[in-house]
Amino acid sequence: MLSNTGNILLLTNIFLGIFIIYFSFQNLKDNKAFISKKIYQLCLLQSTIIIISFLTLIIAFVISDFSIVTVYQNSHSLKPFFYKVSGSWGNHEGSLLLWIIILTIFSFFFLLYNKDHPKNYRIYTLIIQNILILGFLSFLFFNSNPFSLILPIPKEGLGLNPILQDPALAIHPPLLYIGFVGASIYFSAAMASLLVDYSGKRFAQSIKNWVLFSWSFQTLGILAGSIWAYYELGWGGFWFWDPVENASLLPWFAMTALLHSLIVLEKRNLLYFWVIILCLLTFILSVTGTFLVRSGILNSVHTFASDPTRGVYILMFLSLMIFFSVMLLFNKFKSRNYVLNSNSKETFILINNWFMIFYLITVLLGTIYPIFTEVLTNHKVSVGPPFYNAVIIPIVGLFLFFMSTGPRVKWIKNNFYNLNLLLKILLGSILINFFITYVFDSYSLISNFIIISALFLIISSSIDLYQLFTIRKLNLSRVVSHLAFGFLILFIGLNYNFSLEKDFNLKLGEQRIFKDYSLEFKDLQLQDFKNYKAVIGEFKIKNKTNNLEDTLYPEIRIYMKPSTITYEASIKTSLLKDYYITMSNIDRSDYYNIKFQKKPFMIWIWISVIFISIGGFLSLFKNEKKNY
Amino acid sequence: MKKKIIKSFIVLLLIFIIGVFFIGLNNSTIYDTKSLVGQKLVNIELDHFNKKKKITEGDFNTNNFTLINFWASWCGPCRQEHPFLIKLKEENNLKLLGVNFKDQKKNALKFLNEFGNPYDVLAKDQLGKSSVNFGIYGIPESILLNKDLVVIKKFIGPISLSDYGYIKDIINK
């Protein structure tokens, strides 16, 4: 029943897409200045129906309708309600449907919110966006149909992979999709802009908020994924340079570059083609990431079950997208000569873009390099954190320096460098850094460099923040994002350098003593939960310097459906540090393998990222206020 | 002219990348190490655990059968399979080559003291790079070789009772 409903809704949407494209072309021909009401209605209907079809899938998950393959494979009747719902997008088919919803809704809202822009530009954007929608819809319908039936109907589902049953991961795909699928709208807009020669300041204004919106969500989406990895994967890290993580980071770099160069286009009417390239690149990278993750061409800890036909389809679609955007770009490209003063805001924004592109290429190379070596030389390699750390970390310091000074520079031509102030800030940073190394009693050259440059950005952004309240000429959203970014790097640096990690075996009742801490294995209990059993350990951590005690409860969970053992870390978060314990059993032995970690300032890493994206949202609200 | 060259270069680059992706798709990329079965291992080179020397094919092509076992002290399932390895040590027909994977020497020695040392030869792979050549993607894993260094079977995960029986059957045939 639900299967039929879902299929009919999807099919209706395919036809709606075709109608919208057809009527849009018709509408272009007439001489009226406005877009016909029919198109608005069709778009509204399109959005409504795709949402209803998604609700149908959610209902199928909630009532555990195992006649639908997707539900059978990814759900179980005993699963908590919350994870039944989130299970609907925790798989390939459902998440692809979510992807299409975002394409559709963005298409409708772009049409709705850009009424002061020319008709042909808006119509072409709509047409291109609908071609994208049609492409993905037919992929969904013919290849990855979430409503496919299974006969005979199974009595029980296979269950959702337990490590995916986590609140952070439940919100992770929607956030991330708003980010990088949202990028589709400025892909379409950029194509339309090339087609109808709608360039310059006005074009920048038409896409600015969409870039900000998707960028802010992309940031939050990456954060949710990272938090999930920290809590759930049980290794105590929060970023692993895994291909899937990289796939979400690549469009983020492109978006960040775009966000900055758009300002130049809006204020100075420069860099138009560069902005277009970034618009196209962002969405192309999003689709490339999806291809890499979904096709199974790369192995990763969290690849969805892979199916080569999927890969072929996405790759064909990707090739077409690249082909048409490159052709159009080559066709319309005019090289424009402009001279930028080296001491001007434009130049500094360009420098930001170079850095972003450098990071992008580094991560892209690292991600796809294994595919190339395997195809060309038949060697399997894996590119891991050492590569990224070696290439990226030394550059970060320089990047932060430009990030601190850039925003103070004026448009067109800056008259003076405030060298005195910069030197003072630098001196301050170095002093604070020495204080930090003194307190933590550890030293490494590169970490000092990173911490100093992060402090440099923090101090100069703080001065901006202070001036914001006195002079009120500065941009609050920028200050917030930059300040938060400074803190992010600082806390990552501190966390990376001053973490404590101990790995050992312990028996119930035993105690282990370290330099500043002691750890006691106090108790072990077996408990039954709704969909799993758990062996729960009780550990007492005593900090010898201040005599504070904490108790942690790491678990070994035994899930019934699918039968899996997971090791749940127990994490005690406080403002200054996280304690992190994982416990795993050792067969035929009373001993348990314990991994104990102390990670300073963990929570501040998350908070910094939240503030980076708050900066984006602030800017969005400010633009909205200006417009109305 | 210059523009044309740049354009053609970009197009060729894109075609190249997409082409590689296409070929890559058709390669089976799920680490299906079963394809290793029947292949002859060549150019083996591993660091010796204690001594400053390399372990190569020459070190075990005189054995009738060799079991290469990848393990680490931090790996729980390795403890599970360890008793079977100890038992296999008694077999005359089989030599065991242990590869200590991404481990600290101190912990590894402690592990062997505690549970016994089943290995005739012990190698180390502290960076986990040499193991990649054997198609290892997680530990424990073991590879059973015959006299000609051809892979007879690959065991992913800990050696179980049935794996133990299987190995015994093969080497005593």
JSON list of C-alpha atoms in Angstrom, two decimals, chain A residues 106-224:
[
{"chain": "A", "resi": 106, "resn": "PHE", "atom": "CA", "xyz": [15.57, 25.25, -2.84]},
{"chain": "A", "resi": 107, "resn": "SER", "atom": "CA", "xyz": [14.31, 25.50, -6.39]},
{"chain": "A", "resi": 108, "resn": "PHE", "atom": "CA", "xyz": [10.93, 26.75, -5.17]},
{"chain": "A", "resi": 109, "resn": "PHE", "atom": "CA", "xyz": [12.30, 29.22, -2.65]},
{"chain": "A", "resi": 110, "resn": "PHE", "atom": "CA", "xyz": [14.84, 30.63, -5.09]},
{"chain": "A", "resi": 111, "resn": "LEU", "atom": "CA", "xyz": [11.98, 31.32, -7.46]},
{"chain": "A", "resi": 112, "resn": "LEU", "atom": "CA", "xyz": [9.96, 32.89, -4.67]},
{"chain": "A", "resi": 113, "resn": "TYR", "atom": "CA", "xyz": [12.63, 35.08, -3.07]},
{"chain": "A", "resi": 114, "resn": "ASN", "atom": "CA", "xyz": [14.27, 36.61, -6.11]},
{"chain": "A", "resi": 115, "resn": "LYS", "atom": "CA", "xyz": [11.40, 38.57, -7.56]},
{"chain": "A", "resi": 116, "resn": "ASP", "atom": "CA", "xyz": [13.48, 41.67, -8.14]},
{"chain": "A", "resi": 117, "resn": "HIS", "atom": "CA", "xyz": [15.79, 39.89, -10.56]},
{"chain": "A", "resi": 118, "resn": "PRO", "atom": "CA", "xyz": [15.15, 39.55, -14.30]},
{"chain": "A", "resi": 119, "resn": "LYS", "atom": "CA", "xyz": [12.68, 36.96, -15.46]},
{"chain": "A", "resi": 120, "resn": "ASN", "atom": "CA", "xyz": [14.90, 35.09, -17.91]},
{"chain": "A", "resi": 121, "resn": "TYR", "atom": "CA", "xyz": [17.64, 34.65, -15.32]},
{"chain": "A", "resi": 122, "resn": "ARG", "atom": "CA", "xyz": [15.17, 33.19, -12.83]},
{"chain": "A", "resi": 123, "resn": "ILE", "atom": "CA", "xyz": [13.52, 30.97, -15.42]},
{"chain": "A", "resi": 124, "resn": "TYR", "atom": "CA", "xyz": [16.82, 29.53, -16.63]},
{"chain": "A", "resi": 125, "resn": "THR", "atom": "CA", "xyz": [17.86, 28.87, -13.04]},
{"chain": "A", "resi": 126, "resn": "LEU", "atom": "CA", "xyz": [14.58, 27.04, -12.56]},
{"chain": "A", "resi": 127, "resn": "ILE", "atom": "CA", "xyz": [15.05, 25.01, -15.74]},
{"chain": "A", "resi": 128, "resn": "ILE", "atom": "CA", "xyz": [18.58, 23.93, -14.87]},
{"chain": "A", "resi": 129, "resn": "GLN", "atom": "CA", "xyz": [17.62, 23.12, -11.30]},
{"chain": "A", "resi": 130, "resn": "ASN", "atom": "CA", "xyz": [14.76, 21.00, -12.60]},
{"chain": "A", "resi": 131, "resn": "ILE", "atom": "CA", "xyz": [17.08, 19.15, -14.95]},
{"chain": "A", "resi": 132, "resn": "LEU", "atom": "CA", "xyz": [19.13, 18.28, -11.87]},
{"chain": "A", "resi": 133, "resn": "ILE", "atom": "CA", "xyz": [15.98, 17.24, -10.03]},
{"chain": "A", "resi": 134, "resn": "LEU", "atom": "CA", "xyz": [14.89, 15.05, -12.94]},
{"chain": "A", "resi": 135, "resn": "GLY", "atom": "CA", "xyz": [18.31, 13.45, -13.15]},
{"chain": "A", "resi": 136, "resn": "PHE", "atom": "CA", "xyz": [18.34, 12.49, -9.51]},
{"chain": "A", "resi": 137, "resn": "LEU", "atom": "CA", "xyz": [14.66, 11.55, -9.45]},
{"chain": "A", "resi": 138, "resn": "SER", "atom": "CA", "xyz": [15.05, 9.09, -12.28]},
{"chain": "A", "resi": 139, "resn": "PHE", "atom": "CA", "xyz": [18.14, 7.66, -10.60]},
{"chain": "A", "resi": 140, "resn": "LEU", "atom": "CA", "xyz": [16.07, 7.23, -7.45]},
{"chain": "A", "resi": 141, "resn": "PHE", "atom": "CA", "xyz": [13.07, 5.80, -9.23]},
{"chain": "A", "resi": 142, "resn": "PHE", "atom": "CA", "xyz": [14.81, 3.35, -11.54]},
{"chain": "A", "resi": 143, "resn": "ASN", "atom": "CA", "xyz": [17.92, 2.39, -9.64]},
{"chain": "A", "resi": 144, "resn": "SER", "atom": "CA", "xyz": [17.58, 3.14, -5.94]},
{"chain": "A", "resi": 145, "resn": "ASN", "atom": "CA", "xyz": [13.88, 3.06, -5.33]},
{"chain": "A", "resi": 146, "resn": "PRO", "atom": "CA", "xyz": [13.13, 3.45, -1.62]},
{"chain": "A", "resi": 147, "resn": "PHE", "atom": "CA", "xyz": [9.66, 1.96, -2.14]},
{"chain": "A", "resi": 148, "resn": "SER", "atom": "CA", "xyz": [10.66, -1.35, -3.75]},
{"chain": "A", "resi": 149, "resn": "LEU", "atom": "CA", "xyz": [8.67, -4.34, -2.55]},
{"chain": "A", "resi": 150, "resn": "ILE", "atom": "CA", "xyz": [9.94, -7.56, -1.12]},
{"chain": "A", "resi": 151, "resn": "LEU", "atom": "CA", "xyz": [8.00, -10.80, -1.36]},
{"chain": "A", "resi": 152, "resn": "PRO", "atom": "CA", "xyz": [7.23, -12.78, 0.71]},
{"chain": "A", "resi": 153, "resn": "ILE", "atom": "CA", "xyz": [6.92, -10.11, 3.35]},
{"chain": "A", "resi": 154, "resn": "PRO", "atom": "CA", "xyz": [9.48, -10.70, 6.12]},
{"chain": "A", "resi": 155, "resn": "LYS", "atom": "CA", "xyz": [8.20, -10.79, 9.68]},
{"chain": "A", "resi": 156, "resn": "GLU", "atom": "CA", "xyz": [11.05, -8.78, 11.09]},
{"chain": "A", "resi": 157, "resn": "GLY", "atom": "CA", "xyz": [13.57, -6.27, 9.78]},
{"chain": "A", "resi": 158, "resn": "LEU", "atom": "CA", "xyz": [17.33, -6.57, 9.76]},
{"chain": "A", "resi": 159, "resn": "GLY", "atom": "CA", "xyz": [17.84, -3.54, 11.98]},
{"chain": "A", "resi": 160, "resn": "LEU", "atom": "CA", "xyz": [19.81, -0.35, 11.69]},
{"chain": "A", "resi": 161, "resn": "ASN", "atom": "CA", "xyz": [23.52, -0.67, 12.25]},
{"chain": "A", "resi": 162, "resn": "PRO", "atom": "CA", "xyz": [23.90, 0.19, 15.95]},
{"chain": "A", "resi": 163, "resn": "ILE", "atom": "CA", "xyz": [26.71, 2.62, 15.45]},
{"chain": "A", "resi": 164, "resn": "LEU", "atom": "CA", "xyz": [24.33, 4.66, 13.33]},
{"chain": "A", "resi": 165, "resn": "GLN", "atom": "CA", "xyz": [21.84, 4.80, 16.21]},
{"chain": "A", "resi": 166, "resn": "ASP", "atom": "CA", "xyz": [23.07, 8.06, 17.60]},
{"chain": "A", "resi": 167, "resn": "PRO", "atom": "CA", "xyz": [21.41, 11.47, 17.90]},
{"chain": "A", "resi": 168, "resn": "ALA", "atom": "CA", "xyz": [24.30, 13.33, 16.28]},
{"chain": "A", "resi": 169, "resn": "LEU", "atom": "CA", "xyz": [24.17, 11.04, 13.31]},
{"chain": "A", "resi": 170, "resn": "ALA", "atom": "CA", "xyz": [20.41, 11.34, 13.05]},
{"chain": "A", "resi": 171, "resn": "ILE", "atom": "CA", "xyz": [20.67, 15.07, 12.38]},
{"chain": "A", "resi": 172, "resn": "HIS", "atom": "CA", "xyz": [23.95, 14.85, 10.49]},
{"chain": "A", "resi": 173, "resn": "PRO", "atom": "CA", "xyz": [22.61, 13.99, 6.99]},
{"chain": "A", "resi": 174, "resn": "PRO", "atom": "CA", "xyz": [19.86, 16.64, 6.93]},
{"chain": "A", "resi": 175, "resn": "LEU", "atom": "CA", "xyz": [22.26, 19.38, 8.03]},
{"chain": "A", "resi": 176, "resn": "LEU", "atom": "CA", "xyz": [24.94, 18.34, 5.61]},
{"chain": "A", "resi": 177, "resn": "TYR", "atom": "CA", "xyz": [22.50, 17.98, 2.73]},
{"chain": "A", "resi": 178, "resn": "ILE", "atom": "CA", "xyz": [21.09, 21.46, 3.22]},
{"chain": "A", "resi": 179, "resn": "GLY", "atom": "CA", "xyz": [24.71, 22.47, 2.87]},
{"chain": "A", "resi": 180, "resn": "PHE", "atom": "CA", "xyz": [26.03, 20.70, -0.15]},
{"chain": "A", "resi": 181, "resn": "VAL", "atom": "CA", "xyz": [22.80, 19.90, -1.96]},
{"chain": "A", "resi": 182, "resn": "GLY", "atom": "CA", "xyz": [21.80, 23.48, -1.34]},
{"chain": "A", "resi": 183, "resn": "ALA", "atom": "CA", "xyz": [24.86, 24.36, -3.40]},
{"chain": "A", "resi": 184, "resn": "SER", "atom": "CA", "xyz": [22.90, 23.11, -6.40]},
{"chain": "A", "resi": 185, "resn": "ILE", "atom": "CA", "xyz": [20.91, 26.32, -6.50]},
{"chain": "A", "resi": 186, "resn": "TYR", "atom": "CA", "xyz": [23.94, 28.49, -7.13]},
{"chain": "A", "resi": 187, "resn": "PHE", "atom": "CA", "xyz": [25.21, 25.95, -9.61]},
{"chain": "A", "resi": 188, "resn": "SER", "atom": "CA", "xyz": [21.98, 26.46, -11.54]},
{"chain": "A", "resi": 189, "resn": "ALA", "atom": "CA", "xyz": [22.07, 30.19, -10.99]},
{"chain": "A", "resi": 190, "resn": "ALA", "atom": "CA", "xyz": [25.65, 30.40, -12.26]},
{"chain": "A", "resi": 191, "resn": "MET", "atom": "CA", "xyz": [24.73, 28.45, -15.40]},
{"chain": "A", "resi": 192, "resn": "ALA", "atom": "CA", "xyz": [21.74, 30.71, -15.91]},
{"chain": "A", "resi": 193, "resn": "SER", "atom": "CA", "xyz": [23.88, 33.76, -15.34]},
{"chain": "A", "resi": 194, "resn": "LEU", "atom": "CA", "xyz": [26.26, 32.64, -18.08]},
{"chain": "A", "resi": 195, "resn": "LEU", "atom": "CA", "xyz": [23.38, 31.82, -20.42]},
{"chain": "A", "resi": 196, "resn": "VAL", "atom": "CA", "xyz": [21.63, 35.16, -20.11]},
{"chain": "A", "resi": 197, "resn": "ASP", "atom": "CA", "xyz": [24.69, 37.33, -19.32]},
{"chain": "A", "resi": 198, "resn": "TYR", "atom": "CA", "xyz": [23.38, 38.44, -15.98]},
{"chain": "A", "resi": 199, "resn": "SER", "atom": "CA", "xyz": [26.56, 39.27, -14.18]},
{"chain": "A", "resi": 200, "resn": "GLY", "atom": "CA", "xyz": [28.12, 41.59, -11.68]},
{"chain": "A", "resi": 201, "resn": "LYS", "atom": "CA", "xyz": [26.80, 43.03, -8.48]},
{"chain": "A", "resi": 202, "resn": "ARG", "atom": "CA", "xyz": [23.17, 42.03, -8.95]},
{"chain": "A", "resi": 203, "resn": "PHE", "atom": "CA", "xyz": [24.07, 38.42, -9.65]},
{"chain": "A", "resi": 204, "resn": "ALA", "atom": "CA", "xyz": [26.18, 38.36, -6.49]},
{"chain": "A", "resi": 205, "resn": "GLN", "atom": "CA", "xyz": [23.23, 39.66, -4.49]},
{"chain": "A", "resi": 206, "resn": "SER", "atom": "CA", "xyz": [20.89, 37.05, -5.88]},
{"chain": "A", "resi": 207, "resn": "ILE", "atom": "CA", "xyz": [22.98, 34.13, -4.66]},
{"chain": "A", "resi": 208, "resn": "LYS", "atom": "CA", "xyz": [24.70, 35.60, -1.61]},
{"chain": "A", "resi": 209, "resn": "ASN", "atom": "CA", "xyz": [22.17, 34.48, 0.97]},
{"chain": "A", "resi": 210, "resn": "TRP", "atom": "CA", "xyz": [21.97, 31.01, -0.53]},
{"chain": "A", "resi": 211, "resn": "VAL", "atom": "CA", "xyz": [25.70, 30.63, -0.25]},
{"chain": "A", "resi": 212, "resn": "LEU", "atom": "CA", "xyz": [25.64, 31.85, 3.35]},
{"chain": "A", "resi": 213, "resn": "PHE", "atom": "CA", "xyz": [22.75, 29.58, 4.21]},
{"chain": "A", "resi": 214, "resn": "SER", "atom": "CA", "xyz": [24.28, 26.45, 2.72]},
{"chain": "A", "resi": 215, "resn": "TRP", "atom": "CA", "xyz": [27.70, 27.27, 4.13]},
{"chain": "A", "resi": 216, "resn": "SER", "atom": "CA", "xyz": [26.34, 27.65, 7.66]},
{"chain": "A", "resi": 217, "resn": "PHE", "atom": "CA", "xyz": [24.51, 24.34, 7.44]},
{"chain": "A", "resi": 218, "resn": "GLN", "atom": "CA", "xyz": [27.45, 22.58, 5.86]},
{"chain": "A", "resi": 219, "resn": "THR", "atom": "CA", "xyz": [29.57, 23.74, 8.79]},
{"chain": "A", "resi": 220, "resn": "LEU", "atom": "CA", "xyz": [27.03, 22.37, 11.29]},
{"chain": "A", "resi": 221, "resn": "GLY", "atom": "CA", "xyz": [26.67, 19.13, 9.32]},
{"chain": "A", "resi": 222, "resn": "ILE", "atom": "CA", "xyz": [30.41, 18.51, 9.37]},
{"chain": "A", "resi": 223, "resn": "LEU", "atom": "CA", "xyz": [30.34, 19.24, 13.10]},
{"chain": "A", "resi": 224, "resn": "ALA", "atom": "CA", "xyz": [27.57, 16.70, 13.75]}
]
